[in-house]
Structure formats: structure tokens, C-alpha cells
Tab-separated table of C-alpha atoms in Angstrom:
chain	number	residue	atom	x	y	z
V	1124	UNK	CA	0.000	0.000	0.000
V	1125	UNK	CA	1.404	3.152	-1.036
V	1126	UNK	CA	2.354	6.270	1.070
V	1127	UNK	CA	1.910	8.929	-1.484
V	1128	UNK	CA	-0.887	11.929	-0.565
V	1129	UNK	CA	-2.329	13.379	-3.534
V	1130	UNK	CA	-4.942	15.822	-3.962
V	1131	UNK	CA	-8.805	14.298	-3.645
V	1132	UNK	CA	-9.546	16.798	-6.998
V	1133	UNK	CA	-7.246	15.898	-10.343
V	1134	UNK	CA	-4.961	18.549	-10.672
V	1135	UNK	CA	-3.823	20.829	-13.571
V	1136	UNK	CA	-0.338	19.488	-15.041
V	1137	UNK	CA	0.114	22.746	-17.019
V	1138	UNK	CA	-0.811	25.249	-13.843
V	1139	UNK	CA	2.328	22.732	-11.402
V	1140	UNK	CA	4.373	23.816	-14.307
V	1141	UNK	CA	4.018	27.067	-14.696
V	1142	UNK	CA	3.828	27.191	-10.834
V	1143	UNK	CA	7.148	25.399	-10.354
V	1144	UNK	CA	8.848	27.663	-12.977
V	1145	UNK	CA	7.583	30.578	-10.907
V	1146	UNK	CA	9.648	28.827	-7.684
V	1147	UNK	CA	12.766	28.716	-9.610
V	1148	UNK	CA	12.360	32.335	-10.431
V	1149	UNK	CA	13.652	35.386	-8.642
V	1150	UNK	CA	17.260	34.638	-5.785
V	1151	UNK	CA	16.613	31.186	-5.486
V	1152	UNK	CA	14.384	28.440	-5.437
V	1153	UNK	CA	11.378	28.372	-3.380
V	1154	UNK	CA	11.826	24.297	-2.093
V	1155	UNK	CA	8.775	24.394	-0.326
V	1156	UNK	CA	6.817	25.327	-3.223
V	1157	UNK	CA	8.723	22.782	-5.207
V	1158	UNK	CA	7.816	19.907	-2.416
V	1159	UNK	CA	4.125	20.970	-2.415
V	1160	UNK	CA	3.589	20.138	-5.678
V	1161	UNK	CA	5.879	17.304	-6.524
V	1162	UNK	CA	5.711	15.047	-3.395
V	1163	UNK	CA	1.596	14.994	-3.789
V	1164	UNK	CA	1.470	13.928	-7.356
V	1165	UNK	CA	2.110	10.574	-8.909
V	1166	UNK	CA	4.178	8.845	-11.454
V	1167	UNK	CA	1.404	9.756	-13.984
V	1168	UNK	CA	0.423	13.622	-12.900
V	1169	UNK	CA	4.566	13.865	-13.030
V	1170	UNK	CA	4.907	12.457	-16.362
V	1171	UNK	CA	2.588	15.283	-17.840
V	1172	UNK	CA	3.925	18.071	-15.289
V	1173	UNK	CA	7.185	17.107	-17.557
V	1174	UNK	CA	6.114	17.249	-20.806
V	1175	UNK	CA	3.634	20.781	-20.367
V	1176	UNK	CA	6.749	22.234	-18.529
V	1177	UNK	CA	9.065	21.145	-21.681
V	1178	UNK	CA	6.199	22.356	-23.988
V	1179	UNK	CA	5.944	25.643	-22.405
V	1180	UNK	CA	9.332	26.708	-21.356
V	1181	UNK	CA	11.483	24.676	-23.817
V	1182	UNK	CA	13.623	22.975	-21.155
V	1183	UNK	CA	14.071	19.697	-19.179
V	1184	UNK	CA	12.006	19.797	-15.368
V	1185	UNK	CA	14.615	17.415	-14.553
V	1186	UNK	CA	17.629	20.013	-16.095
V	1187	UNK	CA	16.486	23.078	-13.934
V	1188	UNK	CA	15.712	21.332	-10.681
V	1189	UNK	CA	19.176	19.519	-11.217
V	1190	UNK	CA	20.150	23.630	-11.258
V	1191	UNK	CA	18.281	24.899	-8.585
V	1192	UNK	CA	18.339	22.379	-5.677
V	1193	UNK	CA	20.958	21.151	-4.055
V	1194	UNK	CA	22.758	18.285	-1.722
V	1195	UNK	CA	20.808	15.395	-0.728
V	1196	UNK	CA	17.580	17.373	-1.498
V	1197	UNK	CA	18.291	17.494	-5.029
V	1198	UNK	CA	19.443	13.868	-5.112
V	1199	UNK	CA	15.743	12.962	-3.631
V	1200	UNK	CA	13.817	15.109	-6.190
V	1201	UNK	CA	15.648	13.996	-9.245
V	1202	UNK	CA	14.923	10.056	-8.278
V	1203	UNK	CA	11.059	11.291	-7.495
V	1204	UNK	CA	10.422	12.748	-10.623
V	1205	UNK	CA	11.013	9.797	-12.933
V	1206	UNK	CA	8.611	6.839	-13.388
V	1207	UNK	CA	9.605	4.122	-11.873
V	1208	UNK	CA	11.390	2.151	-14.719
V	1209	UNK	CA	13.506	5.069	-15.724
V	1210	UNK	CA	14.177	5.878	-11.520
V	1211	UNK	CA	15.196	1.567	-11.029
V	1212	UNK	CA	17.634	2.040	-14.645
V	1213	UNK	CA	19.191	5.320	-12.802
V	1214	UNK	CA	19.662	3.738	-9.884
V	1215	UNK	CA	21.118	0.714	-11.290
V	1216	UNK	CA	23.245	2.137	-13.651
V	1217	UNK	CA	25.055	4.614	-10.720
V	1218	UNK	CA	25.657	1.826	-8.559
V	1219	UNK	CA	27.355	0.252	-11.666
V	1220	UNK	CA	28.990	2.963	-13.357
V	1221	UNK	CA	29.774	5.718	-11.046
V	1222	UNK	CA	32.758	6.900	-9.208
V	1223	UNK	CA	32.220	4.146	-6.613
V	1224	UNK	CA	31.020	0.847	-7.327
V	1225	UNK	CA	27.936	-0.486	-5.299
V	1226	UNK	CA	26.904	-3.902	-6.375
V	1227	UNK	CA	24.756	-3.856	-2.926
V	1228	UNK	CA	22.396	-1.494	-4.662
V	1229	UNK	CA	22.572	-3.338	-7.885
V	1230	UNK	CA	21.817	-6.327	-6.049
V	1231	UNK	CA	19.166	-4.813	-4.170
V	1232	UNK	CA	17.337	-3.526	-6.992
V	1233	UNK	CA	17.777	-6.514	-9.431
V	1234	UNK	CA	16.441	-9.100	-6.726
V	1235	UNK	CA	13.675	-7.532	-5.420
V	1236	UNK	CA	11.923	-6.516	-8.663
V	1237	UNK	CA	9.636	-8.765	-10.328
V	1238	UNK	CA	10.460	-10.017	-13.895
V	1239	UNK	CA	7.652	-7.840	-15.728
V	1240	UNK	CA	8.964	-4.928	-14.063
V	1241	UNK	CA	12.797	-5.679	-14.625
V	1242	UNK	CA	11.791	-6.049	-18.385
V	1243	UNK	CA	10.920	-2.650	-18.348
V	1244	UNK	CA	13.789	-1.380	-16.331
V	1245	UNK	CA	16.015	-3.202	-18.941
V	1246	UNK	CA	14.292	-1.125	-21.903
V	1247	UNK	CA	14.816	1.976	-19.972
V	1248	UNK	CA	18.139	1.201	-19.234
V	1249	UNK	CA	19.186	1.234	-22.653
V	1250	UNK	CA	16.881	3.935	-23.717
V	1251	UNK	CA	18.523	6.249	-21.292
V	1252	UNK	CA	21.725	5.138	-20.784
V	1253	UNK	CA	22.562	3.591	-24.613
V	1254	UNK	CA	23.829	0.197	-23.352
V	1255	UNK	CA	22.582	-2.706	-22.067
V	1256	UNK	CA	21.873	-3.203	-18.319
V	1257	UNK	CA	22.872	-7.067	-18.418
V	1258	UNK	CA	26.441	-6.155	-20.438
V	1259	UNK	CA	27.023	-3.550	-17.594
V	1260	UNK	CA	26.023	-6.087	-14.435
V	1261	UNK	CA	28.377	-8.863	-16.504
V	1262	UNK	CA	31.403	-6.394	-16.425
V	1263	UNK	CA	31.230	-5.434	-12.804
V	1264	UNK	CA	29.886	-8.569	-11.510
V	1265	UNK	CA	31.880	-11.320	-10.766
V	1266	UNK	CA	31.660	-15.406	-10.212
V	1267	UNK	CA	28.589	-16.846	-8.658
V	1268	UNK	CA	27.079	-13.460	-7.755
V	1269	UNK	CA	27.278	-11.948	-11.637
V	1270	UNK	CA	25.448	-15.759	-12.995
V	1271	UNK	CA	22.840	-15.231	-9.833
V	1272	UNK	CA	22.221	-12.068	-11.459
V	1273	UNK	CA	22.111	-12.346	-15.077
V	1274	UNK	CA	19.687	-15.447	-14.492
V	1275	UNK	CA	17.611	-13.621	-12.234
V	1276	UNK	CA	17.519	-10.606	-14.985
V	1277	UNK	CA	16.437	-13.503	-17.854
V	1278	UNK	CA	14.406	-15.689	-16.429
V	1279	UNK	CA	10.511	-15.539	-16.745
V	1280	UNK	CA	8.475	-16.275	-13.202
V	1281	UNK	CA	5.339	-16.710	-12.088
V	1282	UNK	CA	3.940	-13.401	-10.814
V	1283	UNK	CA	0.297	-14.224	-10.535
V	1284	UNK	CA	-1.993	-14.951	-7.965
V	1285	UNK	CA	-0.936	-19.196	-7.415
V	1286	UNK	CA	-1.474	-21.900	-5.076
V	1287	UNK	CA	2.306	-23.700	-4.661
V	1288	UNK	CA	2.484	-26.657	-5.159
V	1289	UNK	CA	4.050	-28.126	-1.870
V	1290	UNK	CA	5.075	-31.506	-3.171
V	1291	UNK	CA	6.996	-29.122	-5.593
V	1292	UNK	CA	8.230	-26.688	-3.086
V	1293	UNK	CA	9.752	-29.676	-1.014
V	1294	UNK	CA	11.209	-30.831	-3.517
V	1295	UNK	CA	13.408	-27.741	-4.201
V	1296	UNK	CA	13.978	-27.827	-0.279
V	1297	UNK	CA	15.473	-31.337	-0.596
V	1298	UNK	CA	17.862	-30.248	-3.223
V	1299	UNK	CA	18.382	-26.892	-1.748
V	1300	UNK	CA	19.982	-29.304	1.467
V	1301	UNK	CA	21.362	-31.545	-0.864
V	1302	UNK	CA	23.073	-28.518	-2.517
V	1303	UNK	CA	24.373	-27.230	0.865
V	1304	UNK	CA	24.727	-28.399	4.522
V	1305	UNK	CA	24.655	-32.262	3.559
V	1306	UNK	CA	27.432	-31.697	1.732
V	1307	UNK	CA	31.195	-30.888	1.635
V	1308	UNK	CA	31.214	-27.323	-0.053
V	1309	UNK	CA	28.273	-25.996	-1.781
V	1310	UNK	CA	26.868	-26.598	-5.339
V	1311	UNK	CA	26.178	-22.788	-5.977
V	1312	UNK	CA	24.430	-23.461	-9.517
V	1313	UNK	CA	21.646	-25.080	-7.579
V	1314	UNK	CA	20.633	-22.597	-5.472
V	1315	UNK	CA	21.544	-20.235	-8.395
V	1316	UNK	CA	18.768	-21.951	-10.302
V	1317	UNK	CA	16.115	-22.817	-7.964
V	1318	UNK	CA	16.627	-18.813	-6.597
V	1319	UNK	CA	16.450	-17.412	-10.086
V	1320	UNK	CA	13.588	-19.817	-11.197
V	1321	UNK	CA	10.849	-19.682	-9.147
V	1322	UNK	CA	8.338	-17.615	-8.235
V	1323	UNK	CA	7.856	-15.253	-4.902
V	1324	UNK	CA	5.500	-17.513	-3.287
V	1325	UNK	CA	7.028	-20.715	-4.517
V	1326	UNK	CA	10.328	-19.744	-2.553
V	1327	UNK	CA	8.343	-18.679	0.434
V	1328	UNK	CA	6.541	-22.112	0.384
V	1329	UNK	CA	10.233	-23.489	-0.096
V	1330	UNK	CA	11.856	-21.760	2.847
V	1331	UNK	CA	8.258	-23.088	4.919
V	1332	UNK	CA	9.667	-26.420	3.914
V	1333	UNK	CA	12.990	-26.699	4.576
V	1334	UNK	CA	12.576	-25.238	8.097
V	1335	UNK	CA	9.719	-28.227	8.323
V	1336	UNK	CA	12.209	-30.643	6.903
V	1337	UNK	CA	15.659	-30.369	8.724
V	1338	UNK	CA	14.249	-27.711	11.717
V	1339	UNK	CA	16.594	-24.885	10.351
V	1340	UNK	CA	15.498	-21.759	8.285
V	1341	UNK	CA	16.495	-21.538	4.865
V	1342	UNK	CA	18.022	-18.160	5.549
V	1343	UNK	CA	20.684	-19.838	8.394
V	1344	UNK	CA	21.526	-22.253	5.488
V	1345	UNK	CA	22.101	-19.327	2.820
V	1346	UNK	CA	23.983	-17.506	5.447
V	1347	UNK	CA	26.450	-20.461	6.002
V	1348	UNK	CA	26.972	-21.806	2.575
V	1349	UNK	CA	27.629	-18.573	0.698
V	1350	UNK	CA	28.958	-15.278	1.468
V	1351	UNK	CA	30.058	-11.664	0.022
V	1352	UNK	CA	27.423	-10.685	-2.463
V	1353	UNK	CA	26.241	-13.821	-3.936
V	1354	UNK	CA	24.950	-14.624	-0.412
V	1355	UNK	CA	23.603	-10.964	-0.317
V	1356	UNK	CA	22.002	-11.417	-3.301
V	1357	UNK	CA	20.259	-14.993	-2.628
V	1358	UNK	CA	19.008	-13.655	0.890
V	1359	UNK	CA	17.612	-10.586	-0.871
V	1360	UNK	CA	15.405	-12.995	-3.182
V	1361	UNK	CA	14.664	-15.026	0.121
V	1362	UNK	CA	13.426	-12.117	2.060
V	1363	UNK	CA	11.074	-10.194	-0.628
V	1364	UNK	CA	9.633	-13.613	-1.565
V	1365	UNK	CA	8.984	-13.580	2.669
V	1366	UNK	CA	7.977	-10.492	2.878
V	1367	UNK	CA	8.814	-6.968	0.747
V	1368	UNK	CA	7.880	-5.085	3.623
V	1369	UNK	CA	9.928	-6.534	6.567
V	1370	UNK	CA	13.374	-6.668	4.161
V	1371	UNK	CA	12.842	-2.441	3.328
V	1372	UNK	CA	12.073	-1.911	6.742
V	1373	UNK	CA	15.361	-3.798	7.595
V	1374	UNK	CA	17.236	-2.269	4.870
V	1375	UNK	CA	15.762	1.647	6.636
V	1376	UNK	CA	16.682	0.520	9.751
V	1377	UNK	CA	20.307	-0.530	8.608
V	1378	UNK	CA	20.354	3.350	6.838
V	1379	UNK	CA	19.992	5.008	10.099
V	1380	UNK	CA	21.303	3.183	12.627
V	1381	UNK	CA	24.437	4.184	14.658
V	1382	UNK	CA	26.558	6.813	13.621
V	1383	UNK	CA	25.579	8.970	10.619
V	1384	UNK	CA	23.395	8.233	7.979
V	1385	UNK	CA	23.572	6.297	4.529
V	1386	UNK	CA	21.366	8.639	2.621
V	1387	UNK	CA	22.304	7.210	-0.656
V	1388	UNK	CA	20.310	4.025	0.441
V	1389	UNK	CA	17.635	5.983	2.566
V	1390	UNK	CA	16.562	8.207	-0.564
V	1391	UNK	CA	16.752	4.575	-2.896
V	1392	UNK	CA	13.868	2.922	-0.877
V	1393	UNK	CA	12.001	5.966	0.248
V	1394	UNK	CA	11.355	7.323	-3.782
V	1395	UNK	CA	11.131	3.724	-4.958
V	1396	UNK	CA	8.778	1.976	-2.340
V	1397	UNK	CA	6.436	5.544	-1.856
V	1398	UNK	CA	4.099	4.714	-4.736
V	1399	UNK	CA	4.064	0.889	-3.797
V	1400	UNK	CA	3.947	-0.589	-0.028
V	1401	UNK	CA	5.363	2.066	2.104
V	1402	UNK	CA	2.039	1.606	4.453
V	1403	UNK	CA	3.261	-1.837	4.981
V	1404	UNK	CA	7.086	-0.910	5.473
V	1405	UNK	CA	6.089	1.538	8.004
V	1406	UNK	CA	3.734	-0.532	10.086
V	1407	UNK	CA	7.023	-3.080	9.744
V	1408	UNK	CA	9.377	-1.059	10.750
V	1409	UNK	CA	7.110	0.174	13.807
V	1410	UNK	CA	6.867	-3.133	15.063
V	1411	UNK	CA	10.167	-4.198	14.707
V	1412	UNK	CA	11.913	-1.199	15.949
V	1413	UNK	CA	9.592	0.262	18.309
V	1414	UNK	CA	9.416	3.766	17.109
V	1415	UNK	CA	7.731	5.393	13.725
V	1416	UNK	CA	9.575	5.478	10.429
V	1417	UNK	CA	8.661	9.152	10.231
V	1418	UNK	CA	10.491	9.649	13.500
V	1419	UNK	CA	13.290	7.888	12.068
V	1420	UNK	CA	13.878	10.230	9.473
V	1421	UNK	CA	13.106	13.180	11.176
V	1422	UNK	CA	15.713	12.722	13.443
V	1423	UNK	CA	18.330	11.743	10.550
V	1424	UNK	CA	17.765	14.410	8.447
V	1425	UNK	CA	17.210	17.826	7.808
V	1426	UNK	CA	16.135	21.248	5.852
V	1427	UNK	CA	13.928	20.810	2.819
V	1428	UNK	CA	16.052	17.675	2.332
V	1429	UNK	CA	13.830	16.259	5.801
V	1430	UNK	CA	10.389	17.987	4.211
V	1431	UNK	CA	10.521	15.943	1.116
V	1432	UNK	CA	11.409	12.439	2.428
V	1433	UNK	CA	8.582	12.986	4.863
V	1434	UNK	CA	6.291	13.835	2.432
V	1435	UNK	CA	6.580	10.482	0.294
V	1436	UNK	CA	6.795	8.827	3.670
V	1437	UNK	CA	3.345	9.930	4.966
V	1438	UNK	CA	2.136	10.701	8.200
V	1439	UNK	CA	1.567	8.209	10.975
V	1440	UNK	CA	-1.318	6.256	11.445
């Protein structure tokens, strides 16, 4: 369930651009005008607030905000403003292209998308970016973790509504044990293709099953055959197929925790998990952590950089 607040009445795309350009105008930009408008519309309303504001003032939105905001602010609104295909390919292709490599993003993002939307992540990948998202995960992923990836980028699951098969799903327990603790070493293209293969609630049924079968979770078993970020990777498949809600919550928690704040990954799931189960990361993360998401951030961040992560965050219930 999405946190996003829009307005009850449809707004008019044309008036948010002309009143955003009026923001920009004048010694500098009015933020709060800029939040008011783009943190309460979605993907859609966004989508046309970009094309009347290029129709009307011959520029880019996402070239003048780039030249008006700032810092982590500016970071935050850039990610917002794209759809979600084209905000997953920019994501991916900074954590594989920019100064500093971070395959934990990749990873992230890769693993806990379904294959319908990766397909469109792939297209905009190369419509923005000119190359080809699986060429760029083969070059700076390595071993094990680059084949869990590249399968998990090709191969076609279920996504529908299903009832497992159990027979099925213990089955792929048995072989997942095989694979693993029975054994001396592990036989990583096993898990590679029972991970990569099957669908979310098929590996949920399997994880069910191998705790039933040998009275240890599946995630123990990951955690001690594999390591670095193949086993990130594998547990990242394990825990959205669980539950999406309880592994962003974990991954927030993680952000803000201890000293200073990883606002790289904070802004990543904030803008990418507003517009799809952010109700049911927050009411997660409340439960697990004993205090409000909201209060979380408030207390991490800051400025207009604060106002517009709370905004796609929502207020408590």
C-alpha cells in the first residue's frame, strides 16, 4: 500500500508547471513550493507536469531542478520525478557505473523486482543510458554473484496470484539441502537456479519447507553456505519472496542506525517503495523497531532535504 498523498480533486499538469517555474524564479528556489507540488502527485500527474513544462518553457524539469536544488535534497527530487522504470535504470546504472562501485544497490534492486517490471527497467536502461543493463552487471559482476544475477535478470516467473504446489516446493527444499549443509562445499548453480527460477511464493513455500524438513530456516543455510554478495544477493530474493515489507524496513533501519546516515540508500527505498507498499514498510518497521519510520527520518535528516522524504513517507497512522 502506497504512502503517497495526492490531492482528492485531479490537478492541472500545465498550472504545477508554470507554478514550479515561478519557484525557480527570482534569488533562489522556493523548495517548499517545489515539495508541495511534486511530493503529492504521482508517477502519472509527473509524467505530464514534464512534458507541459518542456512544452511551455522549452527545457528539461529534470535540467532546472538539477540547477536549482541542491545536496541530498536534489538527489531525492531527481529520483522522485522519474517513473519508476527510468528511476530503477538510474539507480542501477550509478551503482554500476559511477565513481564508486555499489553492487549492494545493484543487487538490491535486481532481486527484489519482479520479472515484468525488470523487463521494463532493462528497456529503460538502454533507452537512457545507450547500453545494455545485463552487459554492464556482466562487467562489474563477478563469479557466482554476476550468474545469480544475469539469471535472475532472464528468467521468466510466475507473478500471478498461485497456489504452490508443496510436493513441488519440497522438492526444491530437498535439493536446496542436498546442494548445501549435507554436503562438503556448496553446489552454488543449484541454489543459483532454484533462486532465479521460481516464483515469490514458490520460494516462500520453499523456505516453509525446509525449516519443516531439517528444523533450520532456509536463511541460516544461505547464510552459512555462501557469502560476500552472492549470499547478499540470494538472501535478498529469500526475504522479498517472505515479505517486501519486513526486508525495506530492515534495509531503513540498517540506513539510520548508529553513527551517521547512509542517505544514498535511505533516498533509494524511500522514492522507490512511496508509490508501492510504504504503508506496509512503516507498520514493519514500527513493530520491529519500536518507534515510527517518520520519527526515524526526522531525526536523521534535515532542511527541505527532511520535508521531502517525509512527504513520500506519509504521516503516521
Amino acid at each position: 500500500m502506497a504512502s503517497l498523498s495526492v490531492p482528492p480533486v485531479p490537478t492541472d499538469p500545465r498550472r504545477d508547471a508554470i507554478d514550479l517555474h515561478r519557484a525557480f524564479k527570482g534569488f533562489g528556489c522556493d523548495a517548499t513550493a517545489v515539495t508541495a507540488i511534486l511530493a503529492h502527485r504521482d508517477a502519472s500527474q509527473r509524467a505530464l507536469i514534464r512534458r507541459h513544462y518542456a512544452a511551455v518553457y522549452h527545457q528539461d524539469l529534470l535540467h532546472r531542478l538539477a540547477a536549482e536544488l541542491s545536496g541530498h535534497h536534489k538527489r531525492a527530487v531527481l529520483l522522485w520525478v522519474l517513473d519508476p522504470a527510468s528511476r530503477d535504470a538510474a539507480v542501477l546504472h550509478q551503482a554500476l557505473n559511477g565513481d564508486v562501485t555499489d553492487m549492494r544497490a545493484a543487487t538490491e534492486v535486481v532481486c527484489s523486482r519482479t520479472p515484468s517490471q525488470l523487463l521494463v527497467v532493462r528497456q529503460a536502461y538502454l533507452a537512457r543510458f545507450g547500453g545494455g543493463l545485463e552487459h554492464d552487471v556482466a562487467v562489474r559482476a563477478s563469479g557466482d554473484h554476476q550468474r545469480l544475477l544475469l539469471a535472475y535478470l532472464r528468467s521468466p516467473r510466475y507473478e500471478g496470484p498461485e497456489v504452490v504446489d508443496m510436493a513441488a516446493a519440497a522438492r526444491d527444499a530437498r535439493e536446496l539441502y542436498r546442494a548445501g549443509e549435507r554436503r562438503l562445499g556448496t553446489d552454488e548453480r543449484t541454489f543459483i537456479r532454484v533462486f532465479s527460477e521460481r516464483s515469490a511464493a514458490h520460494m516462500a513455500a520453499v523456505a516453509a519447507a525446509y525449516h519443516h524438513m531439517y528444523d533450520r530456516s532456509l536463511e541460516k543455510a544461505v547464510k552459512s553456505e555462501t557469502s560476500g554478495n552472492f549470499g547478499f544477493g540470494l538472501l535478498t530474493i529469500l526475504r522479498c519472496a517472505e515479505s517486501p515489507a519486513k526486508y525495506f524496513a530492515k534495509v531503513l533501519h540498517e540506513a539510520m542506525k548508529g553513527l551517521g546516515t547512509n542517505d544514498t540508500t535511505l533516498i533509494r527505498v524511500v522514492t522507490t517503495r512511496a508509490e508501492v507498499d510504504m504503508q506496509c514498510i512503516k507498520a514493519e518497521y514500527h513493530r520491529s523497531y519500536k518507534r515510527s519510520l517518520a520519527d526515524a527520518v526526522h531525526s536523521e535528516t534535515s532542511g527541505n532535504y527532511r520535508t521531502f522524504l517525509l512527504s513520500l513517507v506519509g504521516r503516521d497512522r
